Coordinates of C-alpha atoms and ligand atoms in Angstrom, one line a residue:
Chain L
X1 CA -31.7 -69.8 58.9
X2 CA -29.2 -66.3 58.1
X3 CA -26.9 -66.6 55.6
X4 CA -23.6 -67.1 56.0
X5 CA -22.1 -63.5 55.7
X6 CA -19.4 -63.3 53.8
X7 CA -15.6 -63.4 55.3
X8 CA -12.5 -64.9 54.1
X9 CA -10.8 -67.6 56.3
X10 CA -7.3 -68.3 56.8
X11 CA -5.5 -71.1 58.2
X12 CA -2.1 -70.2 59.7
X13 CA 0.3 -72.7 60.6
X14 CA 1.9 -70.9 63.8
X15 CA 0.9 -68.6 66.4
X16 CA 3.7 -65.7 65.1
X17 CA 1.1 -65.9 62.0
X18 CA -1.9 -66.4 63.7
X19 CA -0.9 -63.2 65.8
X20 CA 0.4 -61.1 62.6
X21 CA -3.1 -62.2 60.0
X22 CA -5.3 -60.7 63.0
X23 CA -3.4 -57.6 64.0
X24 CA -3.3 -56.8 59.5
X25 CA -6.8 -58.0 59.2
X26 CA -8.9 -55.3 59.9
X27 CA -12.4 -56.8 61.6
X28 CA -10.9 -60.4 61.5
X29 CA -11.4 -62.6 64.8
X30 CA -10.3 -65.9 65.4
X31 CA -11.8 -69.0 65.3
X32 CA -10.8 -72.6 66.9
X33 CA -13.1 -75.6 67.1
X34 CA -16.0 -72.9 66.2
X35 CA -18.9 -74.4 68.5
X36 CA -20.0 -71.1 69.6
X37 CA -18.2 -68.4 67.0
X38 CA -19.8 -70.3 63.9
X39 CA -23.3 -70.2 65.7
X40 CA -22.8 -66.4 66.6
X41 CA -21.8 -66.0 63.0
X42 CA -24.9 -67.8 62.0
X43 CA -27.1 -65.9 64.4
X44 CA -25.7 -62.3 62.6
X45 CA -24.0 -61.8 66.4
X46 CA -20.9 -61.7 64.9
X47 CA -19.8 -60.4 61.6
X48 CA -16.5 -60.7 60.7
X49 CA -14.5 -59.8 57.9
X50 CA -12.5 -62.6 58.4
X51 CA -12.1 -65.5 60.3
X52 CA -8.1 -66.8 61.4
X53 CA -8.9 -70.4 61.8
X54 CA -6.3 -71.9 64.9
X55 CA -6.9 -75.7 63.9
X56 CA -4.0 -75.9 62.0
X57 CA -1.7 -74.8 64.6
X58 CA 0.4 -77.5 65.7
X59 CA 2.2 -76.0 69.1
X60 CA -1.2 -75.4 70.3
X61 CA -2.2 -78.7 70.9
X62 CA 0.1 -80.1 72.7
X63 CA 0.2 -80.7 76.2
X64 CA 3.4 -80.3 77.9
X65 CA 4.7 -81.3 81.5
X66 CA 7.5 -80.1 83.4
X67 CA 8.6 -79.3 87.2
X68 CA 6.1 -76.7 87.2
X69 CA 3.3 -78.4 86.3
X70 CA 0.9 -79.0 83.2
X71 CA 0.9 -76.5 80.4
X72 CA -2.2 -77.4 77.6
X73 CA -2.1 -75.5 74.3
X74 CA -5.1 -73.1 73.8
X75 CA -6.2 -75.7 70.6
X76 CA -6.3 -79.0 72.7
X77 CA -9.6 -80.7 72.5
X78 CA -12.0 -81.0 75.6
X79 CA -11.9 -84.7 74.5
X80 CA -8.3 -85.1 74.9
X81 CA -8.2 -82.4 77.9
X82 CA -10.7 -84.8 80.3
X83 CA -9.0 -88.2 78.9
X84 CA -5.6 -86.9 80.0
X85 CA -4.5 -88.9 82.7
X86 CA -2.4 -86.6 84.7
X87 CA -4.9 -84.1 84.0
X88 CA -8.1 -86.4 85.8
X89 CA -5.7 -87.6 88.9
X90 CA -4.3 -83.7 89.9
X91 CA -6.6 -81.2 88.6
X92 CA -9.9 -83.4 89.0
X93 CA -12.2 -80.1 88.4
X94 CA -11.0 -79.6 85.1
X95 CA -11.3 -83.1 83.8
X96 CA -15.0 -82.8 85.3
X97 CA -15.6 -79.9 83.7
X98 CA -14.3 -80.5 80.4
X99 CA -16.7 -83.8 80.5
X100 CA -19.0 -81.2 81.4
X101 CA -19.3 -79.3 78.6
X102 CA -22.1 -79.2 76.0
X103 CA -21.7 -83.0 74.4
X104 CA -19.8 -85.3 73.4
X105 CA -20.0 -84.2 69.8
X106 CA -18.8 -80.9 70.9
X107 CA -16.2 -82.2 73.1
X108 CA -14.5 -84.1 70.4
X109 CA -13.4 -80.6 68.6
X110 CA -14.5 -78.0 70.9
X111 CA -11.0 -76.6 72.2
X112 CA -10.0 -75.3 75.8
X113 CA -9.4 -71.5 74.7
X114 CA -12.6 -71.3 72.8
X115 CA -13.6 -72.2 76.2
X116 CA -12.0 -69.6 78.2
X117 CA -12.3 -67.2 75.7
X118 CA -16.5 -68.2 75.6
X119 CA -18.8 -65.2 75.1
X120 CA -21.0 -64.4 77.4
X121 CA -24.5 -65.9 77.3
X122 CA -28.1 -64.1 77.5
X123 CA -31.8 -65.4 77.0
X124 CA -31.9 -61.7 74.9
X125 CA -28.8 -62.3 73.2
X126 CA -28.0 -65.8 72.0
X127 CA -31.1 -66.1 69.5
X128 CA -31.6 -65.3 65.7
X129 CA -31.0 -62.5 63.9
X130 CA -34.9 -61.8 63.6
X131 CA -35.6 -62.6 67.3
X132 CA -33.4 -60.5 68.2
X133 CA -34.5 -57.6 66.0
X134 CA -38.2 -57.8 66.6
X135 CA -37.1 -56.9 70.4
X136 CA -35.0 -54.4 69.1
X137 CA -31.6 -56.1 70.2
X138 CA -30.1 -55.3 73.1
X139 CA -27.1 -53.5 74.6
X140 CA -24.7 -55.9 73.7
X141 CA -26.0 -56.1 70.1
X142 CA -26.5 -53.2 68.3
X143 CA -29.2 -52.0 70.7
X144 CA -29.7 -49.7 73.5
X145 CA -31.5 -51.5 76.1
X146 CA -31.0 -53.8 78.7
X147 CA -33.9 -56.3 78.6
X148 CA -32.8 -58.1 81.9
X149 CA -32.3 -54.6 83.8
X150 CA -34.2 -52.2 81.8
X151 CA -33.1 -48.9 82.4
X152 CA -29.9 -50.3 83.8
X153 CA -26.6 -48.8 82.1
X154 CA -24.8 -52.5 82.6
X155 CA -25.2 -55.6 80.6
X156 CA -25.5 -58.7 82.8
X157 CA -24.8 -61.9 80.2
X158 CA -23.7 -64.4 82.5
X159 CA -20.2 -66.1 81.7
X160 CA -21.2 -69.8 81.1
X161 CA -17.8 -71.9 80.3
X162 CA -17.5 -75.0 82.6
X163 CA -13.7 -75.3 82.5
X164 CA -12.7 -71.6 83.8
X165 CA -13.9 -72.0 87.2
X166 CA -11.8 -75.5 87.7
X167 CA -8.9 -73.8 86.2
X168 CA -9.3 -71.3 89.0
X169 CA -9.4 -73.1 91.8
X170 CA -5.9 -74.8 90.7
X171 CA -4.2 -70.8 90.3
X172 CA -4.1 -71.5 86.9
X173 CA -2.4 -69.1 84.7
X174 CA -2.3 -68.6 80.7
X175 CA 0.0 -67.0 78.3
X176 CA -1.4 -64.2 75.8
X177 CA 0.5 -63.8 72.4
X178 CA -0.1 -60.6 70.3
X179 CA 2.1 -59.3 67.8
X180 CA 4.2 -57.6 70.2
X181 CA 4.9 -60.0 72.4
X182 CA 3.8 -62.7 74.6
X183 CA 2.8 -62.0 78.5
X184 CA 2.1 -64.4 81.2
X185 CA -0.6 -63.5 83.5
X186 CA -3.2 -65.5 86.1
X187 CA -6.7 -66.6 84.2
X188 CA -8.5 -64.3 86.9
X189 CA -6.9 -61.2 85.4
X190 CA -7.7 -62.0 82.0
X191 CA -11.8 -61.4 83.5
X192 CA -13.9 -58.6 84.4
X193 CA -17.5 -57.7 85.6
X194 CA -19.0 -56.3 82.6
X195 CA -21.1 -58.8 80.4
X196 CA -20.9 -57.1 77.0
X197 CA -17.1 -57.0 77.6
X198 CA -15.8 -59.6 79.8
X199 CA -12.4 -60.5 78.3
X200 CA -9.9 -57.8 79.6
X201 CA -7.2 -59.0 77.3
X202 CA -6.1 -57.0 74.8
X203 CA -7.8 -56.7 70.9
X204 CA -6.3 -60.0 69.0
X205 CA -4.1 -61.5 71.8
X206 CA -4.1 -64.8 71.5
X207 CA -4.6 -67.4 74.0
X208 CA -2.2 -69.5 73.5
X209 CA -1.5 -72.0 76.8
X210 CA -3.7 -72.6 80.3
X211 CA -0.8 -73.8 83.0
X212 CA -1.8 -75.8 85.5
X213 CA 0.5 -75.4 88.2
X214 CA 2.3 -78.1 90.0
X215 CA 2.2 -76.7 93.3
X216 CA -1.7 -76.7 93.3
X217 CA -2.5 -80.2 92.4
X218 CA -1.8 -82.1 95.1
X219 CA -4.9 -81.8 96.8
X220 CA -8.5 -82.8 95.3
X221 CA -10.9 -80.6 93.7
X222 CA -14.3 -81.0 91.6
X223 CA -16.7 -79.7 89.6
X224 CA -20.5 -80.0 89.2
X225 CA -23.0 -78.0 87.5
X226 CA -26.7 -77.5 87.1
X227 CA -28.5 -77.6 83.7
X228 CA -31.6 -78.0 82.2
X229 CA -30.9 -81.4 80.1
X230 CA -28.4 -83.7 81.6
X231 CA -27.4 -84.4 78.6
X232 CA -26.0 -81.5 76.6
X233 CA -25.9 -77.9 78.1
X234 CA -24.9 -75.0 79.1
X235 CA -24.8 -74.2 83.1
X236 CA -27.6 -72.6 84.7
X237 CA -24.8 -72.5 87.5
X238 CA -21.8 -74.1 88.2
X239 CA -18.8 -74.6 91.0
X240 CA -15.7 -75.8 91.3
X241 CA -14.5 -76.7 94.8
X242 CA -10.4 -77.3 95.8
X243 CA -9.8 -78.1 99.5
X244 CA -6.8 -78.4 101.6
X245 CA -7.6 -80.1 105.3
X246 CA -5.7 -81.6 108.1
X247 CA -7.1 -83.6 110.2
X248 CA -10.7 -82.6 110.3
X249 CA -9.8 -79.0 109.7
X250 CA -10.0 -76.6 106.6
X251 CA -6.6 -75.3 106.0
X252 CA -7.5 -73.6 102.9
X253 CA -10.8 -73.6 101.4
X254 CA -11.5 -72.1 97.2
X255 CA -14.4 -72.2 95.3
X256 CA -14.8 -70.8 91.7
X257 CA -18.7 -70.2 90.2
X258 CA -19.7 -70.1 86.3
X259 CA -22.8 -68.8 85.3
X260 CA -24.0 -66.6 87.9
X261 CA -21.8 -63.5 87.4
X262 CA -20.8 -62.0 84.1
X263 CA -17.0 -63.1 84.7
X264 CA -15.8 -67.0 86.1
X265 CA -16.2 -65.7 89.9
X266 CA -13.4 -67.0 92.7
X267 CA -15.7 -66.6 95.9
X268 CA -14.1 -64.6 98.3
X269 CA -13.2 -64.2 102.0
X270 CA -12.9 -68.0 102.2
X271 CA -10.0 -67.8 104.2
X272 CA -12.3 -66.9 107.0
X273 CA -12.6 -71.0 107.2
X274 CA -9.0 -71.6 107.6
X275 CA -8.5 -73.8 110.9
X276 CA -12.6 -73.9 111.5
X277 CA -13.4 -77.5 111.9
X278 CA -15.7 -78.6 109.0
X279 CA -18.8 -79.4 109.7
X280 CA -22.8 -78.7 108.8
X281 CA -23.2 -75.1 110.3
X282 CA -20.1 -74.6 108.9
X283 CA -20.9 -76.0 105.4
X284 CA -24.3 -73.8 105.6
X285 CA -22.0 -71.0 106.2
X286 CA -20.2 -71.6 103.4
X287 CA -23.5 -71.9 101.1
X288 CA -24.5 -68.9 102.1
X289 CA -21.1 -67.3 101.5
X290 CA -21.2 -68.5 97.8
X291 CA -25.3 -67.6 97.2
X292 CA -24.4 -63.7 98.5
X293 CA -21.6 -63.4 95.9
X294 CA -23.7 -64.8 93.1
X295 CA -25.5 -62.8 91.4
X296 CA -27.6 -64.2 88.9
X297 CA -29.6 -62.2 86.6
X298 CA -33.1 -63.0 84.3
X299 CA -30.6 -64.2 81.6
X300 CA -32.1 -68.1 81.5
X301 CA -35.1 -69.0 81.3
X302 CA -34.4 -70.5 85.1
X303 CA -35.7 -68.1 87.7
X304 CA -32.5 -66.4 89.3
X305 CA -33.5 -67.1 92.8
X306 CA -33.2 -71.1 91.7
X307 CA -29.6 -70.5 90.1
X308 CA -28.6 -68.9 93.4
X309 CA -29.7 -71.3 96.0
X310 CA -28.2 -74.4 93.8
X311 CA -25.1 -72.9 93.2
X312 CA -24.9 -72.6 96.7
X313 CA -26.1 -75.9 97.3
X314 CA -23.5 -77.5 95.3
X315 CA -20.8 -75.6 96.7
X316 CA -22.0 -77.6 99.7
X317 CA -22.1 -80.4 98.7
X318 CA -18.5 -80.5 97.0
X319 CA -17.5 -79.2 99.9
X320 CA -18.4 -82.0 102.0
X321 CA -18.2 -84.4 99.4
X322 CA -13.8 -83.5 99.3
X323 CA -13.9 -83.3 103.1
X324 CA -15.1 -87.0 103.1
X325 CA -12.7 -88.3 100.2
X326 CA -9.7 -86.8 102.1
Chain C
X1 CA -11.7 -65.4 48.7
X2 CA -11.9 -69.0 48.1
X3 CA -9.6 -71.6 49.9
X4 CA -8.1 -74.8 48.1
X5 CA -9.3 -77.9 49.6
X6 CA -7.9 -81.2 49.4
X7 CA -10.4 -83.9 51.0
X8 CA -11.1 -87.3 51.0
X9 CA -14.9 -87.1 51.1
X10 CA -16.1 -91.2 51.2
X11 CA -12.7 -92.8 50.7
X12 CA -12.4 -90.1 47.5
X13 CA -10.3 -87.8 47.2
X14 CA -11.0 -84.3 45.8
X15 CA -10.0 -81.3 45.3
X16 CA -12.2 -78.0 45.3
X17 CA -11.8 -74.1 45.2
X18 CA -14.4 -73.6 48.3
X19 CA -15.1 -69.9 49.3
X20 CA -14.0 -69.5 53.1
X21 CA -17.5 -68.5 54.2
X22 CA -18.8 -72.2 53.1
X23 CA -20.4 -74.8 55.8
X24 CA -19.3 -77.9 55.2
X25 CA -23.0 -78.8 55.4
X26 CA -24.0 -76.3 52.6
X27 CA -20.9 -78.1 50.6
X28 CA -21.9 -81.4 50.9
X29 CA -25.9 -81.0 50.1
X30 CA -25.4 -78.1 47.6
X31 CA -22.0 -78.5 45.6
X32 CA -21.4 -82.1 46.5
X33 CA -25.2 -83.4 45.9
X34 CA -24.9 -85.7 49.4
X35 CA -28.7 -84.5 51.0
X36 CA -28.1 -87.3 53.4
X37 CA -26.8 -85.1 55.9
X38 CA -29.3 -83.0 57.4
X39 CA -29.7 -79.4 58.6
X40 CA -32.1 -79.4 62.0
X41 CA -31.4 -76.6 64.6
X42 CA -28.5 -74.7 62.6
X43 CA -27.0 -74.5 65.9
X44 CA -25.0 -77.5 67.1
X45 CA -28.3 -78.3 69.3
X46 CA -29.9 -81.4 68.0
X47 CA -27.0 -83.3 65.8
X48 CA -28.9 -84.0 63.0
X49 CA -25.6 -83.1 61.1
X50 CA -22.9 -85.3 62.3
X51 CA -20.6 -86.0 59.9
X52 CA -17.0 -87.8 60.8
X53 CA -14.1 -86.3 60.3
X54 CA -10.8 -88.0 60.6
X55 CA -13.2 -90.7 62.4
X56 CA -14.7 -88.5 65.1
X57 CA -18.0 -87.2 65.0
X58 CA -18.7 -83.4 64.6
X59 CA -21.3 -80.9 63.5
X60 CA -21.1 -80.2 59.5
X61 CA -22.9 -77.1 60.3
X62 CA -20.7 -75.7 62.3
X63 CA -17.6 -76.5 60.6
X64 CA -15.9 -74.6 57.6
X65 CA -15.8 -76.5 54.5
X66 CA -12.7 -75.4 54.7
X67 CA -11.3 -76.1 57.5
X68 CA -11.3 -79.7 56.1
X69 CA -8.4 -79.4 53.9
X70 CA -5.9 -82.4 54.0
X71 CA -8.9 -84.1 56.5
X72 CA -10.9 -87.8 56.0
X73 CA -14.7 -86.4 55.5
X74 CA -17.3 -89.2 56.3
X75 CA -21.5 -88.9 55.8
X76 CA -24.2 -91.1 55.5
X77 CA -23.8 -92.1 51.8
X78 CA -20.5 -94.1 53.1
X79 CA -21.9 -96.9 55.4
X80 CA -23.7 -99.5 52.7
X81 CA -21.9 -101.6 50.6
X82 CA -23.0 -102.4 47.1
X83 CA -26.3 -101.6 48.6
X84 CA -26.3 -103.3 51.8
X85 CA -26.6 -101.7 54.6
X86 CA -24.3 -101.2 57.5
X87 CA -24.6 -103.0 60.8
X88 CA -25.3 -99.7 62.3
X89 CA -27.8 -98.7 59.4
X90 CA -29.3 -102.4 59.8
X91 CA -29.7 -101.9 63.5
X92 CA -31.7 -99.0 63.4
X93 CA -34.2 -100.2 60.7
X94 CA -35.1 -103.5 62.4
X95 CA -35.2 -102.4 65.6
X96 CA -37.3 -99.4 64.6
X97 CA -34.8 -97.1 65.7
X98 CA -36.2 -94.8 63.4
X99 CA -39.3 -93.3 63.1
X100 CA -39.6 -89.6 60.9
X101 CA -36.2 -90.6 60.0
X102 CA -34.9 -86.8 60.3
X103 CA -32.5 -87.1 62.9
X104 CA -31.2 -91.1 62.0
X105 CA -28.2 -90.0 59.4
X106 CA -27.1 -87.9 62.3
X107 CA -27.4 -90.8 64.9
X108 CA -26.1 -93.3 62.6
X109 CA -22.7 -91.2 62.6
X110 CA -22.6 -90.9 65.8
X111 CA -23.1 -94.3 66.6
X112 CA -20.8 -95.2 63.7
X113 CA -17.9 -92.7 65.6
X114 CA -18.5 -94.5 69.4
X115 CA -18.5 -98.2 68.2
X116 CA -15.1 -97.4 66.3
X117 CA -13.9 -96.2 69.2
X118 CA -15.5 -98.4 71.8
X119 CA -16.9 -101.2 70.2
X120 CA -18.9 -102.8 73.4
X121 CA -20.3 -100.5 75.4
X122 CA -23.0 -101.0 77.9
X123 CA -25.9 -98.7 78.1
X124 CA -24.2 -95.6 79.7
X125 CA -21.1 -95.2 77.1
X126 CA -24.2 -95.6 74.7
X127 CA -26.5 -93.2 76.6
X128 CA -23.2 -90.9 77.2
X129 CA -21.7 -91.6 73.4
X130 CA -25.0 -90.2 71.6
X131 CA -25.9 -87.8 74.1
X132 CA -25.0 -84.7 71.4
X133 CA -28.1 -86.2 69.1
X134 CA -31.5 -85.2 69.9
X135 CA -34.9 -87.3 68.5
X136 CA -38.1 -86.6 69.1
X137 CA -39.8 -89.7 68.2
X138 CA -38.6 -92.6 69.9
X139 CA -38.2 -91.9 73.3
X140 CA -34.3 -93.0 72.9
X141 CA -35.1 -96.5 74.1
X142 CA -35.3 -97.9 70.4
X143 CA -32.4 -95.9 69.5
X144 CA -30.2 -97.6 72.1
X145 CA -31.4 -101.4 71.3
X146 CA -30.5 -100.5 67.7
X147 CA -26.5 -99.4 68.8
X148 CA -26.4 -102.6 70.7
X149 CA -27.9 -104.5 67.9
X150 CA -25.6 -103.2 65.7
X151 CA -22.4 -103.5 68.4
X152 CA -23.3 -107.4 68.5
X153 CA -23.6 -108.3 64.7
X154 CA -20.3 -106.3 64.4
X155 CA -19.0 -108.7 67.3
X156 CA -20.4 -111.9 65.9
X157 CA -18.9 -110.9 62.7
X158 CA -15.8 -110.5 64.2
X159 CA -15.8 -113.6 65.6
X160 CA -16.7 -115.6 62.7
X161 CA -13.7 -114.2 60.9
Ligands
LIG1 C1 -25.5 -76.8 71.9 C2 -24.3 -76.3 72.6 C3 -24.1 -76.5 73.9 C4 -23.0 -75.9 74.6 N1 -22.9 -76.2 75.9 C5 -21.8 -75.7 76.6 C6 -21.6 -76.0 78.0 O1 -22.4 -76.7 78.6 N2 -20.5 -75.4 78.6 C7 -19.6 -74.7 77.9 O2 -18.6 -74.2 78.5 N3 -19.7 -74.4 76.6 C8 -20.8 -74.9 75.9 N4 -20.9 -74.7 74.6 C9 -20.0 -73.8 73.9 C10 -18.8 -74.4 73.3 O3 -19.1 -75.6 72.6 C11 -17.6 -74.6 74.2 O4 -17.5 -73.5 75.1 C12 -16.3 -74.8 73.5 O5 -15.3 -75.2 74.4 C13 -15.8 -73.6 72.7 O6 -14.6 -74.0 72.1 P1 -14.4 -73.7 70.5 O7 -13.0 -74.2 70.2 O8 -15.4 -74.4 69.7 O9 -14.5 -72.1 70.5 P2 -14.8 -71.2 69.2 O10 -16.2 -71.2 69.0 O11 -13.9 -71.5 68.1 O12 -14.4 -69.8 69.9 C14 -15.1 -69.3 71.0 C15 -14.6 -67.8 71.3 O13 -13.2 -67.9 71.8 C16 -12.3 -67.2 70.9 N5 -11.1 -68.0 70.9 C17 -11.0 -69.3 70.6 N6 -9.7 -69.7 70.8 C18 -9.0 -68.6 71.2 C19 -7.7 -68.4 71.5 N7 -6.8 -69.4 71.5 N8 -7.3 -67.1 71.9 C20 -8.2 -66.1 72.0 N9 -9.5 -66.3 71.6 C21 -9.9 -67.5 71.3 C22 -13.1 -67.0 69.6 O14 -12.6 -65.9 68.9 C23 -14.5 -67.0 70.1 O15 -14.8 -65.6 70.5 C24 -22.0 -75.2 73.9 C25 -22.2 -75.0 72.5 C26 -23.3 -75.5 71.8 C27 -23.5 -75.3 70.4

């Protein structure tokens, strides 16, 4: 067990403060139902000077609905996120997804920011402070290597929140507060491809609301994942499927993967399957569409070729599995 | 920099100067003297140290002390009365639901948190409910007879009254 290093914590009441303590507090980060920053801080990953707890913010957690759609503040529970009615009958992925996440301990005060805003995960990365130093850390750590791609000049920790790639199927967008303003941009933007620095938001901006738009929930989507304990874990590799068909034929097809790129990845040239009838070639075309744009690294201890074949397979599966509900 | 804390720890309520680096865990066995709750992985993995707060179970080493200002903080050392045991508590020691013991205060809350809010669930919601708390000496199945032990006395009581 580390220590706890030392850091002050405070508890603003509103985003405007939460925004202002961050920006004035040199080395602070922010911290909301802390199921993976309070391990990180435990593990010595992270060492901040302080921490600007979001659990007292009230305009966070509420979830609002209007013509557009649903719009959930950064600091609503997973809990309350999957038990939401509206959410569970018109953006079915993310309901799934949030029931998908870690346990139900978790769940209960585990928020859907922290899980957007999730760090990326590695075998070489997520242990203790002296596991980590008696391999020399790594390049996302205060090291120089890669231990997945020695040599390699890139780190590959693999994105691994389950409600992302729901979110993107559904076009979801999210609103980013700092102390200069507040900007309104699509969840895929606020990504990249780099695992040591996935968020491409800017230094303390805030999170402060995933909208679900309107628009995008009429048709049905899931969400499955594979792990190594049914119970409570984090994906080896997950997808999220939306589809849009008439009669027996895909009009629009999405699928989202976590876990198998360092960024929530919206598989693309799907469209090529607009107006194909949808059936098994098809849906082994489609498989194999989603295995070639995962690309899972050694950061599990799950063989990447596995993670690639089942992410593809349950892309399949969802697929089919929508085609028969509609 | 120390935060001021206003809890209801047990039904009491207390208030404490607690430096913002503090785990609620490290409060309650160090300052507080309640070594009930126990520290296993240190990394919300096994639930050894579910707590309740506001009535919903959640790791005590992974939250603030802090963070529980103005909150309802619930361990172990609540359940027994004048010292009797707790249905729950009761349930797990006749139906052998414990065995090293390490991980039970940890189960126990848990338990405690899903019959509150679902007081009759079948075998899933009890498989699902306590899915966050890891043992390594049962096998689970003991573990399970003991919730719905516990979910039926609770009942019967119910009934009775
Ligand atoms: C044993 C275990 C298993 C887990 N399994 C899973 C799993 O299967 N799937 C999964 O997705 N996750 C899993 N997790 C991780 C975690 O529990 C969830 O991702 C959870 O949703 C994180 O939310 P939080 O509020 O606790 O985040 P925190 O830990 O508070 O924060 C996480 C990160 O997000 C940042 N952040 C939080 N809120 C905001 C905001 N509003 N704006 C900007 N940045 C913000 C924090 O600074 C931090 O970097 C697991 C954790 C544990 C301990």
């Amino acid at each position: 067990m580390e220590l706890m290093p030392d850091f002050d914590l405070h508890r603003p009441t509103d985003v405007e403060e939460a925004v202002r303590l961050r920006a004035e507090t040199e080395g602070a980060l922010y911290v909301a139902g802390g199921t993976d920053m309070i391990v990180n801080v435990r593990r010595g990953i992270e060492q901040p000077a302080a921490l600007i707890d979001l659990s007292s913010v009230k305009e966070l957690q509420e979830i609002v609905e209007d013509d557009d759609g649903l719009h959930i503040g950064a600091a609503v529970t997973l809990e309350i996120l999957a038990g939401d009615t509206r959410v569970q009958e018109s953006f079915t992925a993310v309901a799934e997804a949030a029931t998908a996440v870690a346990g139900p301990t978790h769940q209960s005060y585990g928020t859907v920011g922290g899980n957007l805003c999730l760090d990326t995960r590695c075998l070489f990365y997520n242990q203790s402070e002296w596991w980590r130093k008696s391999n020399d850390y790594c390049m996302k750590e205060r090291g120089d290597i890669c231990h997945v791609a020695p040599g390699g000049k890139r780190c590959f920790a693999a994105f691994s929140g389950d409600v992302a790639p729901a979110a993107l199927v559904h076009k979801a967008e999210v609103d980013l507060v700092s102390a200069t303003g507040r900007r309104r941009v699509s969840l895929a933007d606020i990504y990249r491809n780099d695992g040591m620095n996935h968020l491409a938001i800017e230094p303390g901006e805030l999170l402060a609301v995933l909208h679900l738009p309107k628009a995008e929930s009429g048709q049905p989507s899931t969400y499955e994942k594979a792990r190594v304990r049914g119970s409570i874990d984090f994906p080896l590799a997950g997808a999220a499927v939306w589809l849009n068909q008439s009669g027996d034929k895909i009009e629009e097809l999405r699928i989202a993967l976590t876990a198998v790129n360092p960024y929530p990845h919206l598989v693309k040239n799907l469209d090529k399957f607009s107006g194909v009838k949808l059936d098994d070639n098809v849906l082994n075309e489609i498989a194999e569409m989603v295995q070639s744009q995962a690309k899972p690294m050694r950061t599990t201890t799950v063989k990447p070729w596995y993670r690639r074949r089942v992410v593809g397979a349950i892309a399949r599966r969802l697929t089919a599995k929508l085609s028969q509900a509609s | 920099m120390k935060n001021f804390v206003s809890m209801t720890l047990n039904g009491r309520a207390r208030d404490d100067a607690i430096p913002g680096n503090m785990l609620l865990i490290d409060f309650l066995r160090e300052i507080v003297g309640y070594t009930g709750t126990k520290i296993g992985c240190d990394g919300g993995e096994c639930g050894c140290c579910t707590v309740l707060i506001d009535g919903k179970p959640r790791h005590a080493c992974l939250t603030l002390a802090a963070v529980c200002d103005g909150a309802e903080v619930e361990t172990i050392e609540s359940l027994e009365t004048e010292g009797r045991l707790s249905a729950i508590q009761r349930g797990f020691h006749e139906k052998l639901g414990a065995q090293c013991g390490f991980c039970t205060p940890g189960m126990v809350m848990a338990a405690e948190g899903l019959l509150r809010e679902n007081p009759d669930p079948n075998e899933d919601e009890i498989r699902k409910g306590m899915a966050a708390n890891i043992c390594r000496c049962t096998g689970y199945v003991k573990i399970i007879e003991a919730v719905q032990a516990a979910a039926q006395e609770i009942a019967s009581k119910e009934d009775a009254a």
